[in-house]
mmCIF file with all atom_site columns, C-alpha atoms in Angstrom:
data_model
loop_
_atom_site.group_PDB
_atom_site.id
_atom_site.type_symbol
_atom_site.label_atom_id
_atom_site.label_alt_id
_atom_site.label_comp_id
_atom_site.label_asym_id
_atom_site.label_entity_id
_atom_site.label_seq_id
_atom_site.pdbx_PDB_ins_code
_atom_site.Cartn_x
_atom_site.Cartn_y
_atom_site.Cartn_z
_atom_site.occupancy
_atom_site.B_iso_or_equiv
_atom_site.pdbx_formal_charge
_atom_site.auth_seq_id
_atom_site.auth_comp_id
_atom_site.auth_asym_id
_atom_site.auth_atom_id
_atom_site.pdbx_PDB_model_num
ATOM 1   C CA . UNK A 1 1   ? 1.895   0.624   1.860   1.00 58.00 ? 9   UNK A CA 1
ATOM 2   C CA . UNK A 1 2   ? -0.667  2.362   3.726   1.00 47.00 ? 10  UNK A CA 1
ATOM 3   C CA . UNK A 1 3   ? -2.253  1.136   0.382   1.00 48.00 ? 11  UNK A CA 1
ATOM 4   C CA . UNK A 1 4   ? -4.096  -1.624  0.914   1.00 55.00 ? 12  UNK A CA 1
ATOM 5   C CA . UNK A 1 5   ? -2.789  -4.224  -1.786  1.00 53.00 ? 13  UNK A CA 1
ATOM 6   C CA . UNK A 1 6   ? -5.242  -6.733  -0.735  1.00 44.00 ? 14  UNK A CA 1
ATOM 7   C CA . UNK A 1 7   ? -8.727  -4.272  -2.052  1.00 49.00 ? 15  UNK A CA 1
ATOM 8   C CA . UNK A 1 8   ? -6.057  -4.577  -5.088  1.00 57.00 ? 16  UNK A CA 1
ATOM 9   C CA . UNK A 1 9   ? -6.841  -8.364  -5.415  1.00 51.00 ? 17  UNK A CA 1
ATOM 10  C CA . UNK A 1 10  ? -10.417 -7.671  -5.594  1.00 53.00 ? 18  UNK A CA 1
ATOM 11  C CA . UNK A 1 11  ? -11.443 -6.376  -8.499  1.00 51.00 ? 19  UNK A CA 1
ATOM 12  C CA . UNK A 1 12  ? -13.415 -8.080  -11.323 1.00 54.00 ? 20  UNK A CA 1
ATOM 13  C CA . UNK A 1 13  ? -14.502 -7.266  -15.006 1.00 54.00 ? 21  UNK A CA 1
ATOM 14  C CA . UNK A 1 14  ? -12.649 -7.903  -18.425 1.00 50.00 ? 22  UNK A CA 1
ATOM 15  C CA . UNK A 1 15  ? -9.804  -6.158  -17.794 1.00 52.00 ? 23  UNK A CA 1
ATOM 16  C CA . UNK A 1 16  ? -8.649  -7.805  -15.290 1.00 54.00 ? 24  UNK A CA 1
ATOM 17  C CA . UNK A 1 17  ? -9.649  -11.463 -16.767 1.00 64.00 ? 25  UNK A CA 1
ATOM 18  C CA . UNK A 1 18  ? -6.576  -13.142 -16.106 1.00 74.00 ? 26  UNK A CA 1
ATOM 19  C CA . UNK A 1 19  ? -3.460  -13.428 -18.216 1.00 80.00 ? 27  UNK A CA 1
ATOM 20  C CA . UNK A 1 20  ? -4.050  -9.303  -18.880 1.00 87.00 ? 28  UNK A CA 1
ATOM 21  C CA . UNK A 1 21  ? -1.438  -6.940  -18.135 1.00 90.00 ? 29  UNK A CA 1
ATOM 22  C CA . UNK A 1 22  ? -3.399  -5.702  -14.950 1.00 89.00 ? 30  UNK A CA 1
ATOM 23  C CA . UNK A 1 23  ? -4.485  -8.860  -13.769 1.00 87.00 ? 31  UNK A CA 1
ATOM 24  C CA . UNK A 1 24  ? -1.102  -10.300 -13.906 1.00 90.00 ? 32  UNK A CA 1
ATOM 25  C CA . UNK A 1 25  ? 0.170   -7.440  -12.277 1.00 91.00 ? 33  UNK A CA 1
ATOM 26  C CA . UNK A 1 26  ? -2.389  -7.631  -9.381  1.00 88.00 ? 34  UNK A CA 1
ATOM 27  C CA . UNK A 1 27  ? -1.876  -11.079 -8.464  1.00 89.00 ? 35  UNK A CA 1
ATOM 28  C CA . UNK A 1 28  ? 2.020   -9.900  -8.012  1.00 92.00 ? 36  UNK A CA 1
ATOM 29  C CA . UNK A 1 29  ? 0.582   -7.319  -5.510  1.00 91.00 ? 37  UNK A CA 1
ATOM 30  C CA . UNK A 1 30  ? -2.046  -9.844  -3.711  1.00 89.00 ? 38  UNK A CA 1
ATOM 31  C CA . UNK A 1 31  ? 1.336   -11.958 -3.481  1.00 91.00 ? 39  UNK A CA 1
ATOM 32  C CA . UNK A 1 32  ? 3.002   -9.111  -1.750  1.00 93.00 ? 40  UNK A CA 1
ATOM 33  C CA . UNK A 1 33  ? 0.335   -7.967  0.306   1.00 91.00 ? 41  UNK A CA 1
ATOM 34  C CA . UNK A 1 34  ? 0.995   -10.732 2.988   1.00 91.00 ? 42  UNK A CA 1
ATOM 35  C CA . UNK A 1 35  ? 4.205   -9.285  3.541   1.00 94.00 ? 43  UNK A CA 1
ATOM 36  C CA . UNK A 1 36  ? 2.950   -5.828  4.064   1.00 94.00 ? 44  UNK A CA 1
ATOM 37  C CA . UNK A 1 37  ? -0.229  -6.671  6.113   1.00 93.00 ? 45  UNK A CA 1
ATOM 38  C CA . UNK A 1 38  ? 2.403   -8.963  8.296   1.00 94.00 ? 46  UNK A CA 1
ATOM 39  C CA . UNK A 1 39  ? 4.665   -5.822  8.809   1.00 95.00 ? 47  UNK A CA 1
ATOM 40  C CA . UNK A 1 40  ? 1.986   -3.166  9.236   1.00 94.00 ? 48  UNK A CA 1
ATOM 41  C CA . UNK A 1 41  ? -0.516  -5.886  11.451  1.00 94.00 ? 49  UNK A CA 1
ATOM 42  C CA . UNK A 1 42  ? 2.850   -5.757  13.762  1.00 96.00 ? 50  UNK A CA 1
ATOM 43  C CA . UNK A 1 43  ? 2.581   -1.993  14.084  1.00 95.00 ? 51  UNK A CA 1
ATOM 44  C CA . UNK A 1 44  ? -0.980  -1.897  14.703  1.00 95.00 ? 52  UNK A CA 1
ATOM 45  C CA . UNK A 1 45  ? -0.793  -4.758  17.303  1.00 96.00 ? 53  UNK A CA 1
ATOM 46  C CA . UNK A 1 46  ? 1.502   -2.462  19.541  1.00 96.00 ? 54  UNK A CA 1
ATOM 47  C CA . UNK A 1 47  ? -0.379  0.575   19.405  1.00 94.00 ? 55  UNK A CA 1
ATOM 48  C CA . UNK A 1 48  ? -4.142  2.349   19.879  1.00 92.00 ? 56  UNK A CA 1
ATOM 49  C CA . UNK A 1 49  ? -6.087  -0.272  21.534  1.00 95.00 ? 57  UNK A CA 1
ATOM 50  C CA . UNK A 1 50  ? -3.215  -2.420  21.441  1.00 95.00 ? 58  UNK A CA 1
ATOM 51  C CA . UNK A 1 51  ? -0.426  -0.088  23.185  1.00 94.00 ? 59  UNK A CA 1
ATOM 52  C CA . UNK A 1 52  ? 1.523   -1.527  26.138  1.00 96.00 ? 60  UNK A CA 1
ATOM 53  C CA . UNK A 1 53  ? 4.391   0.500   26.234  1.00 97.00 ? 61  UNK A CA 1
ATOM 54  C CA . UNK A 1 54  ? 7.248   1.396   24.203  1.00 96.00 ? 62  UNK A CA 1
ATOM 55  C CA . UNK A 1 55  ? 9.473   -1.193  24.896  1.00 97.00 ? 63  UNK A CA 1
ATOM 56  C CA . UNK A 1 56  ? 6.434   -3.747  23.211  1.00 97.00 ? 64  UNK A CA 1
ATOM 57  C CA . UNK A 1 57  ? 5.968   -1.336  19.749  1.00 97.00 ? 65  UNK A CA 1
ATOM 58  C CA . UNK A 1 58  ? 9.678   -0.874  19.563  1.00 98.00 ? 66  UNK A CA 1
ATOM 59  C CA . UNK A 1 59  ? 10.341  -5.022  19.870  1.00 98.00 ? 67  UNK A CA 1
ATOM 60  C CA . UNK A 1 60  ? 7.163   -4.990  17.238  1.00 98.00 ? 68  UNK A CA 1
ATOM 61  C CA . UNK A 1 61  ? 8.827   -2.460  14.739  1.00 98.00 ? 69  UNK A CA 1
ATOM 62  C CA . UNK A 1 62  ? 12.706  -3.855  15.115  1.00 98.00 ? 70  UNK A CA 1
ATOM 63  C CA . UNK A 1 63  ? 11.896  -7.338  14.591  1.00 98.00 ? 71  UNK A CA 1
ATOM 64  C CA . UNK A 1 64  ? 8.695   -8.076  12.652  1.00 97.00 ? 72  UNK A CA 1
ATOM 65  C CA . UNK A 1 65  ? 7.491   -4.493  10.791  1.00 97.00 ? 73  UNK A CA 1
ATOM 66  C CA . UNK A 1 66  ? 10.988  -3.189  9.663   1.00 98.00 ? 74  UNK A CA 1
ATOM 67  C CA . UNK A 1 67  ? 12.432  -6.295  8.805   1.00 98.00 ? 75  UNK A CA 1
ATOM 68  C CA . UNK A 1 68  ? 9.415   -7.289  6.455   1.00 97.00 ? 76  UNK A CA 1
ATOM 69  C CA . UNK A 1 69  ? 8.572   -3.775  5.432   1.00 97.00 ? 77  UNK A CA 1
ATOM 70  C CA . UNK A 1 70  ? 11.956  -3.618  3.924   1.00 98.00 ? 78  UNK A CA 1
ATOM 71  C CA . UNK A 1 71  ? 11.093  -7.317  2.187   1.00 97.00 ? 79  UNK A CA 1
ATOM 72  C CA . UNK A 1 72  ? 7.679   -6.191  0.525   1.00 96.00 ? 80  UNK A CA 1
ATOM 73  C CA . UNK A 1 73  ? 9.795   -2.981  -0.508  1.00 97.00 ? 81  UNK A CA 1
ATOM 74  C CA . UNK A 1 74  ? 12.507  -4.746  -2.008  1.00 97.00 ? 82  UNK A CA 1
ATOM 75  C CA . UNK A 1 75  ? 10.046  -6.905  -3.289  1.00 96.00 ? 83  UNK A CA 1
ATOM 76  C CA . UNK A 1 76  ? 8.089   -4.031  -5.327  1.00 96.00 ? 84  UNK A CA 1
ATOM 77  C CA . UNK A 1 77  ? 11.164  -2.795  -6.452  1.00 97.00 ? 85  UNK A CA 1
ATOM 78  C CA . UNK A 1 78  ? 11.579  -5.769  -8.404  1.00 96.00 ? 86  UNK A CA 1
ATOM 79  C CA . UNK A 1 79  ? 8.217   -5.826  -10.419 1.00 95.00 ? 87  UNK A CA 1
ATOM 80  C CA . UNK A 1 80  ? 7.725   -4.651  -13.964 1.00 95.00 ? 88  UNK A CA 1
ATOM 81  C CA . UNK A 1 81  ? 4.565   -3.847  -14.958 1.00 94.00 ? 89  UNK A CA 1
ATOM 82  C CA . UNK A 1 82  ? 4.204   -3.879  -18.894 1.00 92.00 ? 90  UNK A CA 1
ATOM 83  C CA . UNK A 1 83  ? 1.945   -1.160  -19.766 1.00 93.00 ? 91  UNK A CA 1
ATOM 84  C CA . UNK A 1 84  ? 2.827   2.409   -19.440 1.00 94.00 ? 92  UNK A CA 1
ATOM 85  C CA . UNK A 1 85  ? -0.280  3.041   -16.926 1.00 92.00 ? 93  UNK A CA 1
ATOM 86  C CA . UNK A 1 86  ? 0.558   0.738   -14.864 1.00 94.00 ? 94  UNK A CA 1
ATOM 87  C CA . UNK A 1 87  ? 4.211   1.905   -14.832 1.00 95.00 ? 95  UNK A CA 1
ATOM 88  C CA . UNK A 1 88  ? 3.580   4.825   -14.340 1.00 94.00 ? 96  UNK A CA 1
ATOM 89  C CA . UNK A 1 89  ? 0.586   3.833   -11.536 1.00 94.00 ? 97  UNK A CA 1
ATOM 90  C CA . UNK A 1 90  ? 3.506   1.539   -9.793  1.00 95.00 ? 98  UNK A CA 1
ATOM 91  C CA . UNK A 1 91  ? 5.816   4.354   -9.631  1.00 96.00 ? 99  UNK A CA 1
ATOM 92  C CA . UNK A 1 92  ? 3.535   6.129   -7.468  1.00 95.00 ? 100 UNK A CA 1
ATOM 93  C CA . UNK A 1 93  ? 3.052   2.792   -5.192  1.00 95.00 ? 101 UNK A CA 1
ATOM 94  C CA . UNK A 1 94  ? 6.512   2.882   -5.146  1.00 96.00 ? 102 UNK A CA 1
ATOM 95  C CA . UNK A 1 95  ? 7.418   5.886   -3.833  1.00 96.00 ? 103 UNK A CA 1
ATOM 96  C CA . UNK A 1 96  ? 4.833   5.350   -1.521  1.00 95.00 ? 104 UNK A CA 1
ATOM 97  C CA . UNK A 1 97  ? 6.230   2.253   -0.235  1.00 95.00 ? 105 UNK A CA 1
ATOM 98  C CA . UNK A 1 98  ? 9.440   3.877   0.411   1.00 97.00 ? 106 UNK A CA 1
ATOM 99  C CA . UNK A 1 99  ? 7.362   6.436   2.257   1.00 97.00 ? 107 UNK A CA 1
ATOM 100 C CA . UNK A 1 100 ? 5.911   4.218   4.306   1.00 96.00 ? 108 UNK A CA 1
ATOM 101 C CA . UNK A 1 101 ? 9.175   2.187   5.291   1.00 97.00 ? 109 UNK A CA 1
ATOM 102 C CA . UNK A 1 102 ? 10.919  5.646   5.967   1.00 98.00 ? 110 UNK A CA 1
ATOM 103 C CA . UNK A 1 103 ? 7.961   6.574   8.505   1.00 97.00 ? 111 UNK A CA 1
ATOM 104 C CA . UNK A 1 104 ? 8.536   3.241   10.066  1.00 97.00 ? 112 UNK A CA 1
ATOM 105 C CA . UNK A 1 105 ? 12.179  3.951   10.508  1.00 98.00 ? 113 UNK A CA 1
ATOM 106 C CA . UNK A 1 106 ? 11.698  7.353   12.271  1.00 98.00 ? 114 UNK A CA 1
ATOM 107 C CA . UNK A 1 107 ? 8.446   5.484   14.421  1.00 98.00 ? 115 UNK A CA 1
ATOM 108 C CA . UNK A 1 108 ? 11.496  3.324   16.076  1.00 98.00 ? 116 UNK A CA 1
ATOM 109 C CA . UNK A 1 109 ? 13.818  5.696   16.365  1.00 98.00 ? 117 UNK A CA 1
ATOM 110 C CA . UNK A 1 110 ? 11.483  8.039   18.145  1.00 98.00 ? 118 UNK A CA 1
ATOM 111 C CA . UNK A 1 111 ? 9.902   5.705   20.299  1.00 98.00 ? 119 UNK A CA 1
ATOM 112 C CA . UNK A 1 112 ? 13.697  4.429   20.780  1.00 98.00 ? 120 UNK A CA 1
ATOM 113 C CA . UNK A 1 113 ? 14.284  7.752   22.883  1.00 98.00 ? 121 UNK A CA 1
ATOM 114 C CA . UNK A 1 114 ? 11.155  8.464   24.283  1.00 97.00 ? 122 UNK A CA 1
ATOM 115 C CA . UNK A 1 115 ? 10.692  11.088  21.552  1.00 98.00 ? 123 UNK A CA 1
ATOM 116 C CA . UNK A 1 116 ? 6.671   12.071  21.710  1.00 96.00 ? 124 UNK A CA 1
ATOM 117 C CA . UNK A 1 117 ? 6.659   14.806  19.477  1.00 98.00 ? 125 UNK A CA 1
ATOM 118 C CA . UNK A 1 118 ? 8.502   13.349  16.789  1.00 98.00 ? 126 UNK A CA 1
ATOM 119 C CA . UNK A 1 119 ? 5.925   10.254  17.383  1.00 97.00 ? 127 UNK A CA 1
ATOM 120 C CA . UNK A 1 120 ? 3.125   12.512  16.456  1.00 97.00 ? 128 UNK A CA 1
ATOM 121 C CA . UNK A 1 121 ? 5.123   14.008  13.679  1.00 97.00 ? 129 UNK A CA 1
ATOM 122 C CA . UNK A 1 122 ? 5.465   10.577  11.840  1.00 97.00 ? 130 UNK A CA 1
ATOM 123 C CA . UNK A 1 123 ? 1.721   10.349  12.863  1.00 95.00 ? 131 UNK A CA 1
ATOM 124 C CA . UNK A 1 124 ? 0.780   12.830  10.809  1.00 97.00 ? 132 UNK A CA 1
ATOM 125 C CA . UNK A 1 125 ? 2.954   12.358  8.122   1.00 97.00 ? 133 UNK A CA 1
ATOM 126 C CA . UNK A 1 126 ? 1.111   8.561   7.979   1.00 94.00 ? 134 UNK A CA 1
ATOM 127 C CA . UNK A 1 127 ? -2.214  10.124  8.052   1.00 94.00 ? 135 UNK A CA 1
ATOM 128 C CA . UNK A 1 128 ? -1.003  12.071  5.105   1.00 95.00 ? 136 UNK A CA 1
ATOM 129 C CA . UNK A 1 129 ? 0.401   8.786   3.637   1.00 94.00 ? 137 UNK A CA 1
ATOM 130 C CA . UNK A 1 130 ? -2.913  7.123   4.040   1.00 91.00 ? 138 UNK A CA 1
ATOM 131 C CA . UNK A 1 131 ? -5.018  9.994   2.206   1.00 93.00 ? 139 UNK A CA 1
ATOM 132 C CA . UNK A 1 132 ? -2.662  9.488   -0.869  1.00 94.00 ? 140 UNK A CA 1
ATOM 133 C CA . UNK A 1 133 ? -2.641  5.415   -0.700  1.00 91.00 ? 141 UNK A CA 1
ATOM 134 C CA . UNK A 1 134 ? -6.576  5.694   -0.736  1.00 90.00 ? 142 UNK A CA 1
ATOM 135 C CA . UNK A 1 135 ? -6.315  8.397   -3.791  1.00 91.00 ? 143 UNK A CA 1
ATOM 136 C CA . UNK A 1 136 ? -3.872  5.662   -5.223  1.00 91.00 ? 144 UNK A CA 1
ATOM 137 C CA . UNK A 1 137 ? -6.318  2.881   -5.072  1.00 87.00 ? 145 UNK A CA 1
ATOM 138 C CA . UNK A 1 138 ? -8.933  4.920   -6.540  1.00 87.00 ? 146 UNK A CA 1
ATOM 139 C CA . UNK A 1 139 ? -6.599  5.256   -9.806  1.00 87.00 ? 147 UNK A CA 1
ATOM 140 C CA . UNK A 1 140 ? -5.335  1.477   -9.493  1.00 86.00 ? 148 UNK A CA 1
ATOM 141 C CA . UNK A 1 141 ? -9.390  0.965   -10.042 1.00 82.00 ? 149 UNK A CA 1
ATOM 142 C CA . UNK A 1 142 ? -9.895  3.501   -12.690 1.00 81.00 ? 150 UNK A CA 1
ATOM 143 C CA . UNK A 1 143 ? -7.353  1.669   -14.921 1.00 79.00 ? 151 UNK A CA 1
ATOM 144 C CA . UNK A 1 144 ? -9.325  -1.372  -15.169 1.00 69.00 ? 152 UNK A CA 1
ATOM 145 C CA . UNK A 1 145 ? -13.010 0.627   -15.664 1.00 66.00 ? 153 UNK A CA 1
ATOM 146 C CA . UNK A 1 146 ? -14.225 0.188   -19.676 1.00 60.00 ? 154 UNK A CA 1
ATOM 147 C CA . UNK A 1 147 ? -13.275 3.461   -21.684 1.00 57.00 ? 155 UNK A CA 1
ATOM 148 C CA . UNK A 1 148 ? -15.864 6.140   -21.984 1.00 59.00 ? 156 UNK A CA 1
ATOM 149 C CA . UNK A 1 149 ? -18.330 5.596   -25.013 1.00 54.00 ? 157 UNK A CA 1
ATOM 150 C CA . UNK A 1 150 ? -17.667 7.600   -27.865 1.00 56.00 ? 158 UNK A CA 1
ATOM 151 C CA . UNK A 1 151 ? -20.146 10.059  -28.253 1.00 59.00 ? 159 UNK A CA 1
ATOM 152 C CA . UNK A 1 152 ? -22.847 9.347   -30.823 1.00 56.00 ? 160 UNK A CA 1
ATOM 153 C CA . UNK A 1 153 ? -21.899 5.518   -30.143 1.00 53.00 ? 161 UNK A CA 1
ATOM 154 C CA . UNK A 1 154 ? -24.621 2.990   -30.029 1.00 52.00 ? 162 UNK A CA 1
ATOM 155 C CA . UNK A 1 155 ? -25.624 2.042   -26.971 1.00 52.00 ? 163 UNK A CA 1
ATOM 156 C CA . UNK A 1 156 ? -27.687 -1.619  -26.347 1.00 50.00 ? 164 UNK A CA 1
ATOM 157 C CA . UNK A 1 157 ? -31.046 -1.036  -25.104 1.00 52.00 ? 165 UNK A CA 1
ATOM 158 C CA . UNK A 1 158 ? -32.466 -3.437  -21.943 1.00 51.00 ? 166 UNK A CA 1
ATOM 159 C CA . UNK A 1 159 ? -35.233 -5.658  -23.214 1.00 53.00 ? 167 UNK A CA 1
ATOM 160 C CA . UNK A 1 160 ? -38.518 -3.925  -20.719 1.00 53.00 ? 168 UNK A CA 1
ATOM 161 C CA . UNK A 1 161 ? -40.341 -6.692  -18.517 1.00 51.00 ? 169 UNK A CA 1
#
């Protein structure tokens, strides 16, 4: 997903010490994160900096991002996260996934007929994409942070040098 799974992988603190519903569920995502840096690394290797011409992105979306975009998707579908934040969280990674793979699909086909407008179209729609896979990681994060004190609650003092 334009989300990167990896920053996923990099968290620390007691919630995610491991065997905990979040940390199991992030090492799933590290896991799958190859896959979708593979397939997206493919994409980005064949265009900006990297463009040749079409016939090089379109070889680099038909046989290496498609092929394992659809993978890490399938692959997502089939995780079940056991708390209802992170259900609810992986929903929303989901859908985004999907997203993503769909925006890959009409990136070939546009670039299959020479298409430039609908290239910038799915350019903008994955600059969308991208603002909502950040916002996504920000809540990933947010469900490991400690719960607010209570107010009134004690608080331990640092000993002063």
């Amino acid at each position: 997903v334009v989300l990167p799974l990896a920053a996923c992988s990099r968290r620390t603190g007691a919630a995610y010490a491991k065997g905990t519903p979040i940390s199991t569920y992030r090492e799933e995502l590290a896991r799958l994160g190859v896959t979708e840096a593979a397939a997206l690394g493919a994409v980005t290797s064949a265009t900006g900096d990297h463009y040749r011409d079409d016939p090089t992105l379109l070889r680099a979306l038909r046989e290496t991002a498609l092929p394992r975009y659809r993978t890490f998707v399938t692959a997502l579908e089939t995780l079940a996260p056991t708390t209802d934040e992170l259900r609810a969280f992986h929903g929303r990674l989901l859908a985004l996934g999907r997203e993503e793979l769909t925006l890959l699909e009409r990136l070939a086909r546009a670039v299959a007929v020479g298409d430039g407008t609908a290239v910038l179209f799915v350019n903008l729609d994955h600059a969308r994409l991208a603002r909502e896979g950040e916002s996504l990681l920000g809540q990933f994060a947010a469900l490991a942070a400690p719960p607010p004190l209570a107010p009134g609650a004690a608080v331990a003092k640092m000993p002063t040098p």
